[in-house]
């Protein structure tokens, strides 16, 4: 079994949102949140996506899969505290069910018009909005050490349970979960090479994965279901005299790795 080293290729892309707009943090919280949410909705609407419908589906999925205890703000707050504790995302998504969410990357959530709208706000209304504090906290966390734990701690140092009941921060929380749990976009782990072993006395089956999360068996691409059947046949035929060798490309996502390892 490979040794696993959890690293990050993209650490919570949603953090970029807070950093991008931190200069507008002097304005009223509700004004900022309202403008950002409106433009986020418009951006997805241009892709013919009802993002609130997608959020409802994702939240229901997370609750049914026991990743979230409920739809309360406290549950979301607890979820991010769990990220801080585990230094990982305590959720596994059925990615195909949420393709619409991935139609936009974080850098496309807001248009130029959104920036212009924010510039119109009275910057002297509130000296330290939560949005401003969020940008500062995430920036500091990124400077210290970029990790899921540090980013989650930065978020919960500013937002309390009641904040996650607000539409904008609820939206950001769900986008954060979706993007960091995605093997192609968000949080990823890299795998260290398998140590060499003497396998001469065993019947060996080698399973490998690619950086595109494909499964390769005997030089051919295979589905997870077919792999499961092949592994069962191999074990039944060779009994205890077998060795299943798993080789993962260094860019194989950690989540995909875990799902394949569960097959054997």
mmCIF file of C-alpha atoms in Angstrom:
data_model
loop_
_atom_site.group_PDB
_atom_site.id
_atom_site.type_symbol
_atom_site.label_atom_id
_atom_site.label_comp_id
_atom_site.label_asym_id
_atom_site.label_seq_id
_atom_site.Cartn_x
_atom_site.Cartn_y
_atom_site.Cartn_z
ATOM 1 C CA UNK A 1 0.000 0.000 0.000
ATOM 2 C CA UNK A 2 1.410 3.417 -0.918
ATOM 3 C CA UNK A 3 2.309 5.868 1.788
ATOM 4 C CA UNK A 4 0.062 8.891 1.604
ATOM 5 C CA UNK A 5 1.235 12.438 1.872
ATOM 6 C CA UNK A 6 -1.628 14.901 1.985
ATOM 7 C CA UNK A 7 -0.692 18.004 -0.001
ATOM 8 C CA UNK A 8 -2.634 20.659 -1.821
ATOM 9 C CA UNK A 9 -2.736 21.613 -5.484
ATOM 10 C CA UNK A 10 -5.613 24.012 -4.996
ATOM 11 C CA UNK A 11 -6.368 25.013 -1.401
ATOM 12 C CA UNK A 12 -9.988 26.081 -1.090
ATOM 13 C CA UNK A 13 -10.377 28.125 -4.290
ATOM 14 C CA UNK A 14 -13.234 29.995 -2.628
ATOM 15 C CA UNK A 15 -10.606 31.782 -0.542
ATOM 16 C CA UNK A 16 -9.718 33.702 -3.683
ATOM 17 C CA UNK A 17 -13.161 35.275 -3.580
ATOM 18 C CA UNK A 18 -12.597 36.778 -0.167
ATOM 19 C CA UNK A 19 -9.115 37.987 -1.050
ATOM 20 C CA UNK A 20 -10.219 39.505 -4.344
ATOM 21 C CA UNK A 21 -12.837 41.674 -2.690
ATOM 22 C CA UNK A 22 -11.139 42.440 0.619
ATOM 23 C CA UNK A 23 -10.493 46.018 -0.449
ATOM 24 C CA UNK A 24 -14.237 46.643 -0.360
ATOM 25 C CA UNK A 25 -14.554 45.540 3.247
ATOM 26 C CA UNK A 26 -15.334 48.987 4.627
ATOM 27 C CA UNK A 27 -18.926 48.869 3.417
ATOM 28 C CA UNK A 28 -21.971 47.488 5.181
ATOM 29 C CA UNK A 29 -21.951 43.723 5.547
ATOM 30 C CA UNK A 30 -25.470 43.283 4.231
ATOM 31 C CA UNK A 31 -24.818 45.535 1.232
ATOM 32 C CA UNK A 32 -21.679 43.624 0.273
ATOM 33 C CA UNK A 33 -23.341 40.260 0.795
ATOM 34 C CA UNK A 34 -26.405 41.285 -1.203
ATOM 35 C CA UNK A 35 -24.379 42.562 -4.150
ATOM 36 C CA UNK A 36 -22.076 39.551 -4.237
ATOM 37 C CA UNK A 37 -24.963 37.105 -3.987
ATOM 38 C CA UNK A 38 -26.877 38.880 -6.761
ATOM 39 C CA UNK A 39 -23.924 38.770 -9.130
ATOM 40 C CA UNK A 40 -23.096 35.189 -8.206
ATOM 41 C CA UNK A 41 -26.677 34.253 -9.093
ATOM 42 C CA UNK A 42 -26.479 36.208 -12.364
ATOM 43 C CA UNK A 43 -23.200 34.557 -13.367
ATOM 44 C CA UNK A 44 -24.670 31.096 -12.917
ATOM 45 C CA UNK A 45 -27.875 32.242 -14.626
ATOM 46 C CA UNK A 46 -25.838 33.100 -17.716
ATOM 47 C CA UNK A 47 -24.811 29.435 -17.742
ATOM 48 C CA UNK A 48 -28.513 28.512 -17.479
ATOM 49 C CA UNK A 49 -27.990 27.245 -13.939
ATOM 50 C CA UNK A 50 -30.391 27.913 -11.069
ATOM 51 C CA UNK A 51 -27.678 27.928 -8.423
ATOM 52 C CA UNK A 52 -30.106 28.007 -5.494
ATOM 53 C CA UNK A 53 -31.710 24.821 -6.770
ATOM 54 C CA UNK A 54 -28.236 23.281 -6.959
ATOM 55 C CA UNK A 55 -27.473 24.443 -3.423
ATOM 56 C CA UNK A 56 -30.667 22.795 -2.174
ATOM 57 C CA UNK A 57 -29.719 19.520 -3.874
ATOM 58 C CA UNK A 58 -26.172 19.631 -2.516
ATOM 59 C CA UNK A 59 -27.292 20.427 1.010
ATOM 60 C CA UNK A 60 -29.821 17.579 0.932
ATOM 61 C CA UNK A 61 -27.111 15.221 -0.331
ATOM 62 C CA UNK A 62 -24.695 16.259 2.414
ATOM 63 C CA UNK A 63 -27.324 15.765 5.103
ATOM 64 C CA UNK A 64 -28.403 12.365 3.749
ATOM 65 C CA UNK A 65 -24.767 11.239 3.556
ATOM 66 C CA UNK A 66 -24.252 12.355 7.180
ATOM 67 C CA UNK A 67 -21.605 14.914 6.245
ATOM 68 C CA UNK A 68 -23.861 17.646 7.612
ATOM 69 C CA UNK A 69 -26.011 17.056 10.677
ATOM 70 C CA UNK A 70 -28.724 19.432 9.493
ATOM 71 C CA UNK A 71 -29.362 22.583 7.490
ATOM 72 C CA UNK A 72 -28.692 24.847 10.476
ATOM 73 C CA UNK A 73 -25.935 27.419 10.564
ATOM 74 C CA UNK A 74 -24.521 25.586 13.572
ATOM 75 C CA UNK A 75 -24.150 22.443 11.472
ATOM 76 C CA UNK A 76 -22.150 24.331 8.839
ATOM 77 C CA UNK A 77 -20.002 25.904 11.522
ATOM 78 C CA UNK A 78 -19.361 22.448 13.011
ATOM 79 C CA UNK A 79 -18.451 21.153 9.546
ATOM 80 C CA UNK A 80 -15.706 23.751 9.138
ATOM 81 C CA UNK A 81 -14.470 23.054 12.641
ATOM 82 C CA UNK A 82 -14.213 19.401 11.627
ATOM 83 C CA UNK A 83 -12.095 20.434 8.634
ATOM 84 C CA UNK A 84 -9.837 22.331 11.022
ATOM 85 C CA UNK A 85 -9.549 19.252 13.219
ATOM 86 C CA UNK A 86 -8.974 16.686 10.437
ATOM 87 C CA UNK A 87 -7.033 18.928 8.037
ATOM 88 C CA UNK A 88 -9.214 17.357 5.356
ATOM 89 C CA UNK A 89 -12.702 17.653 3.890
ATOM 90 C CA UNK A 90 -15.127 15.308 5.719
ATOM 91 C CA UNK A 91 -17.324 14.783 2.660
ATOM 92 C CA UNK A 92 -17.355 12.642 -0.460
ATOM 93 C CA UNK A 93 -19.434 13.816 -3.406
ATOM 94 C CA UNK A 94 -21.103 11.986 -6.244
ATOM 95 C CA UNK A 95 -19.543 14.447 -8.662
ATOM 96 C CA UNK A 96 -21.766 13.729 -11.656
ATOM 97 C CA UNK A 97 -24.793 14.890 -9.677
ATOM 98 C CA UNK A 98 -23.370 18.391 -9.292
ATOM 99 C CA UNK A 99 -21.981 19.190 -12.739
ATOM 100 C CA UNK A 100 -23.909 22.450 -12.849
ATOM 101 C CA UNK A 101 -21.994 23.842 -9.884
ATOM 102 C CA UNK A 102 -18.703 23.233 -11.682
ATOM 103 C CA UNK A 103 -19.782 25.169 -14.770
ATOM 104 C CA UNK A 104 -18.158 28.211 -13.177
ATOM 105 C CA UNK A 105 -14.758 28.396 -11.528
ATOM 106 C CA UNK A 106 -14.345 30.810 -8.581
ATOM 107 C CA UNK A 107 -12.580 33.436 -10.684
ATOM 108 C CA UNK A 108 -15.721 33.648 -12.838
ATOM 109 C CA UNK A 109 -18.261 33.997 -10.044
ATOM 110 C CA UNK A 110 -18.371 37.786 -10.294
ATOM 111 C CA UNK A 111 -18.350 40.062 -13.327
ATOM 112 C CA UNK A 112 -16.594 43.380 -13.829
ATOM 113 C CA UNK A 113 -19.958 45.027 -13.183
ATOM 114 C CA UNK A 114 -19.868 43.541 -9.695
ATOM 115 C CA UNK A 115 -16.595 45.321 -8.958
ATOM 116 C CA UNK A 116 -18.044 48.576 -10.243
ATOM 117 C CA UNK A 117 -21.128 48.160 -8.062
ATOM 118 C CA UNK A 118 -19.001 47.580 -4.979
ATOM 119 C CA UNK A 119 -16.967 50.703 -5.680
ATOM 120 C CA UNK A 120 -20.127 52.790 -5.323
ATOM 121 C CA UNK A 121 -20.576 51.806 -1.694
ATOM 122 C CA UNK A 122 -19.745 54.227 1.097
ATOM 123 C CA UNK A 123 -16.453 52.878 2.416
ATOM 124 C CA UNK A 124 -16.786 54.803 5.677
ATOM 125 C CA UNK A 125 -20.058 53.161 6.750
ATOM 126 C CA UNK A 126 -18.442 50.315 8.678
ATOM 127 C CA UNK A 127 -14.712 50.291 9.368
ATOM 128 C CA UNK A 128 -14.368 46.541 9.795
ATOM 129 C CA UNK A 129 -16.967 44.414 8.031
ATOM 130 C CA UNK A 130 -16.893 40.644 8.343
ATOM 131 C CA UNK A 131 -16.044 40.432 4.680
ATOM 132 C CA UNK A 132 -12.944 42.556 5.262
ATOM 133 C CA UNK A 133 -12.021 40.470 8.299
ATOM 134 C CA UNK A 134 -12.463 37.302 6.267
ATOM 135 C CA UNK A 135 -10.051 38.494 3.609
ATOM 136 C CA UNK A 136 -7.437 39.442 6.198
ATOM 137 C CA UNK A 137 -7.798 36.164 8.113
ATOM 138 C CA UNK A 138 -7.509 33.988 5.003
ATOM 139 C CA UNK A 139 -4.570 36.008 3.703
ATOM 140 C CA UNK A 140 -2.746 35.505 6.999
ATOM 141 C CA UNK A 141 -3.575 31.789 7.023
ATOM 142 C CA UNK A 142 -2.229 31.425 3.494
ATOM 143 C CA UNK A 143 0.992 33.206 4.444
ATOM 144 C CA UNK A 144 1.585 30.969 7.476
ATOM 145 C CA UNK A 145 0.858 27.567 5.923
ATOM 146 C CA UNK A 146 -1.620 26.738 3.192
ATOM 147 C CA UNK A 147 -3.718 23.850 4.489
ATOM 148 C CA UNK A 148 -7.415 22.968 4.834
ATOM 149 C CA UNK A 149 -7.084 23.279 8.606
ATOM 150 C CA UNK A 150 -5.656 26.793 8.534
ATOM 151 C CA UNK A 151 -8.190 28.043 5.996
ATOM 152 C CA UNK A 152 -11.085 26.548 7.979
ATOM 153 C CA UNK A 153 -9.764 28.109 11.181
ATOM 154 C CA UNK A 154 -9.558 31.466 9.428
ATOM 155 C CA UNK A 155 -13.173 31.194 8.292
ATOM 156 C CA UNK A 156 -14.533 30.192 11.696
ATOM 157 C CA UNK A 157 -12.474 32.873 13.431
ATOM 158 C CA UNK A 158 -14.663 35.433 11.669
ATOM 159 C CA UNK A 159 -17.970 33.695 10.953
ATOM 160 C CA UNK A 160 -20.112 32.291 13.734
ATOM 161 C CA UNK A 161 -22.960 29.746 13.471
ATOM 162 C CA UNK A 162 -25.573 32.435 12.790
ATOM 163 C CA UNK A 163 -23.566 33.795 9.835
ATOM 164 C CA UNK A 164 -23.962 30.495 8.004
ATOM 165 C CA UNK A 165 -27.733 31.003 8.178
ATOM 166 C CA UNK A 166 -27.320 34.043 5.913
ATOM 167 C CA UNK A 167 -27.851 33.304 2.186
ATOM 168 C CA UNK A 168 -24.486 34.597 0.996
ATOM 169 C CA UNK A 169 -22.278 32.802 3.508
ATOM 170 C CA UNK A 170 -24.403 29.667 3.156
ATOM 171 C CA UNK A 171 -23.746 29.853 -0.601
ATOM 172 C CA UNK A 172 -20.015 30.313 -0.075
ATOM 173 C CA UNK A 173 -19.934 27.406 2.376
ATOM 174 C CA UNK A 174 -21.600 25.074 -0.134
ATOM 175 C CA UNK A 175 -19.346 26.230 -2.972
ATOM 176 C CA UNK A 176 -16.325 25.684 -0.752
ATOM 177 C CA UNK A 177 -17.459 22.151 0.051
ATOM 178 C CA UNK A 178 -18.215 21.375 -3.605
ATOM 179 C CA UNK A 179 -14.930 22.691 -4.948
ATOM 180 C CA UNK A 180 -12.635 21.316 -2.275
ATOM 181 C CA UNK A 181 -14.247 17.879 -2.459
ATOM 182 C CA UNK A 182 -13.859 17.748 -6.243
ATOM 183 C CA UNK A 183 -10.871 15.647 -7.421
ATOM 184 C CA UNK A 184 -10.456 17.730 -10.571
ATOM 185 C CA UNK A 185 -10.726 21.197 -9.072
ATOM 186 C CA UNK A 186 -10.279 21.296 -5.362
ATOM 187 C CA UNK A 187 -8.469 19.555 -2.582
ATOM 188 C CA UNK A 188 -6.109 16.859 -3.781
ATOM 189 C CA UNK A 189 -3.618 14.553 -2.192
ATOM 190 C CA UNK A 190 -0.479 13.173 -3.754
ATOM 191 C CA UNK A 191 0.758 9.653 -3.279
ATOM 192 C CA UNK A 192 4.333 8.602 -2.648
ATOM 193 C CA UNK A 193 5.612 5.637 -4.687
ATOM 194 C CA UNK A 194 4.996 2.104 -3.450
ATOM 195 C CA UNK A 195 8.011 0.566 -1.734
ATOM 196 C CA UNK A 196 9.685 -2.325 -3.573
ATOM 197 C CA UNK A 197 8.825 -5.809 -2.340
ATOM 198 C CA UNK A 198 9.777 -9.356 -3.347
ATOM 199 C CA UNK A 199 6.620 -10.612 -5.043
ATOM 200 C CA UNK A 200 8.148 -13.574 -6.894
ATOM 201 C CA UNK A 201 6.228 -16.157 -4.861
ATOM 202 C CA UNK A 202 2.827 -14.548 -5.448
ATOM 203 C CA UNK A 203 0.378 -14.245 -8.284
ATOM 204 C CA UNK A 204 0.370 -10.507 -8.808
ATOM 205 C CA UNK A 205 -2.324 -8.233 -10.165
ATOM 206 C CA UNK A 206 -1.325 -4.624 -10.735
ATOM 207 C CA UNK A 207 -3.925 -1.889 -10.628
ATOM 208 C CA UNK A 208 -2.913 1.663 -11.456
ATOM 209 C CA UNK A 209 -4.586 5.040 -11.676
ATOM 210 C CA UNK A 210 -3.780 8.034 -13.830
ATOM 211 C CA UNK A 211 -3.730 11.767 -13.201
ATOM 212 C CA UNK A 212 -7.148 11.849 -14.905
ATOM 213 C CA UNK A 213 -8.553 9.422 -12.319
ATOM 214 C CA UNK A 214 -8.721 6.514 -14.761
ATOM 215 C CA UNK A 215 -8.226 2.905 -13.627
ATOM 216 C CA UNK A 216 -5.773 0.795 -15.606
ATOM 217 C CA UNK A 217 -5.685 -3.028 -15.391
ATOM 218 C CA UNK A 218 -3.313 -5.017 -17.601
ATOM 219 C CA UNK A 219 -2.717 -1.970 -19.758
ATOM 220 C CA UNK A 220 -6.404 -1.304 -20.394
ATOM 221 C CA UNK A 221 -8.825 1.216 -18.925
ATOM 222 C CA UNK A 222 -11.493 -0.374 -16.738
ATOM 223 C CA UNK A 223 -14.505 0.849 -14.772
ATOM 224 C CA UNK A 224 -14.780 0.605 -10.996
ATOM 225 C CA UNK A 225 -17.542 -2.021 -11.243
ATOM 226 C CA UNK A 226 -15.554 -4.221 -13.629
ATOM 227 C CA UNK A 227 -12.485 -3.828 -11.423
ATOM 228 C CA UNK A 228 -14.462 -5.083 -8.446
ATOM 229 C CA UNK A 229 -15.479 -8.233 -10.364
ATOM 230 C CA UNK A 230 -11.932 -8.836 -11.640
ATOM 231 C CA UNK A 231 -10.490 -8.494 -8.149
ATOM 232 C CA UNK A 232 -13.029 -10.947 -6.729
ATOM 233 C CA UNK A 233 -12.253 -13.517 -9.434
ATOM 234 C CA UNK A 234 -8.510 -13.063 -8.898
ATOM 235 C CA UNK A 235 -8.731 -13.557 -5.129
ATOM 236 C CA UNK A 236 -11.039 -16.576 -5.412
ATOM 237 C CA UNK A 237 -8.734 -18.230 -7.945
ATOM 238 C CA UNK A 238 -5.453 -17.649 -6.117
ATOM 239 C CA UNK A 239 -6.666 -17.782 -2.507
ATOM 240 C CA UNK A 240 -3.908 -16.648 -0.135
ATOM 241 C CA UNK A 241 -1.242 -16.879 -2.835
ATOM 242 C CA UNK A 242 -1.953 -13.509 -4.316
ATOM 243 C CA UNK A 243 -0.762 -9.932 -4.149
ATOM 244 C CA UNK A 244 -2.680 -6.929 -5.401
ATOM 245 C CA UNK A 245 -0.270 -4.138 -6.195
ATOM 246 C CA UNK A 246 -1.701 -0.660 -6.417
ATOM 247 C CA UNK A 247 0.251 2.023 -8.246
ATOM 248 C CA UNK A 248 -1.064 5.570 -8.168
ATOM 249 C CA UNK A 249 0.104 8.441 -10.299
ATOM 250 C CA UNK A 250 1.412 11.225 -8.057
ATOM 251 C CA UNK A 251 -1.418 13.461 -9.292
ATOM 252 C CA UNK A 252 -4.144 10.934 -8.505
ATOM 253 C CA UNK A 253 -6.670 12.620 -6.239
ATOM 254 C CA UNK A 254 -6.730 11.429 -2.664
ATOM 255 C CA UNK A 255 -10.498 10.929 -2.721
ATOM 256 C CA UNK A 256 -10.326 8.786 -5.881
ATOM 257 C CA UNK A 257 -7.460 6.808 -4.368
ATOM 258 C CA UNK A 258 -9.562 6.002 -1.303
ATOM 259 C CA UNK A 259 -12.503 4.872 -3.406
ATOM 260 C CA UNK A 260 -10.337 2.488 -5.428
ATOM 261 C CA UNK A 261 -8.580 1.164 -2.321
ATOM 262 C CA UNK A 262 -11.998 0.297 -0.907
ATOM 263 C CA UNK A 263 -12.415 -2.172 -3.782
ATOM 264 C CA UNK A 264 -9.659 -4.319 -2.319
#
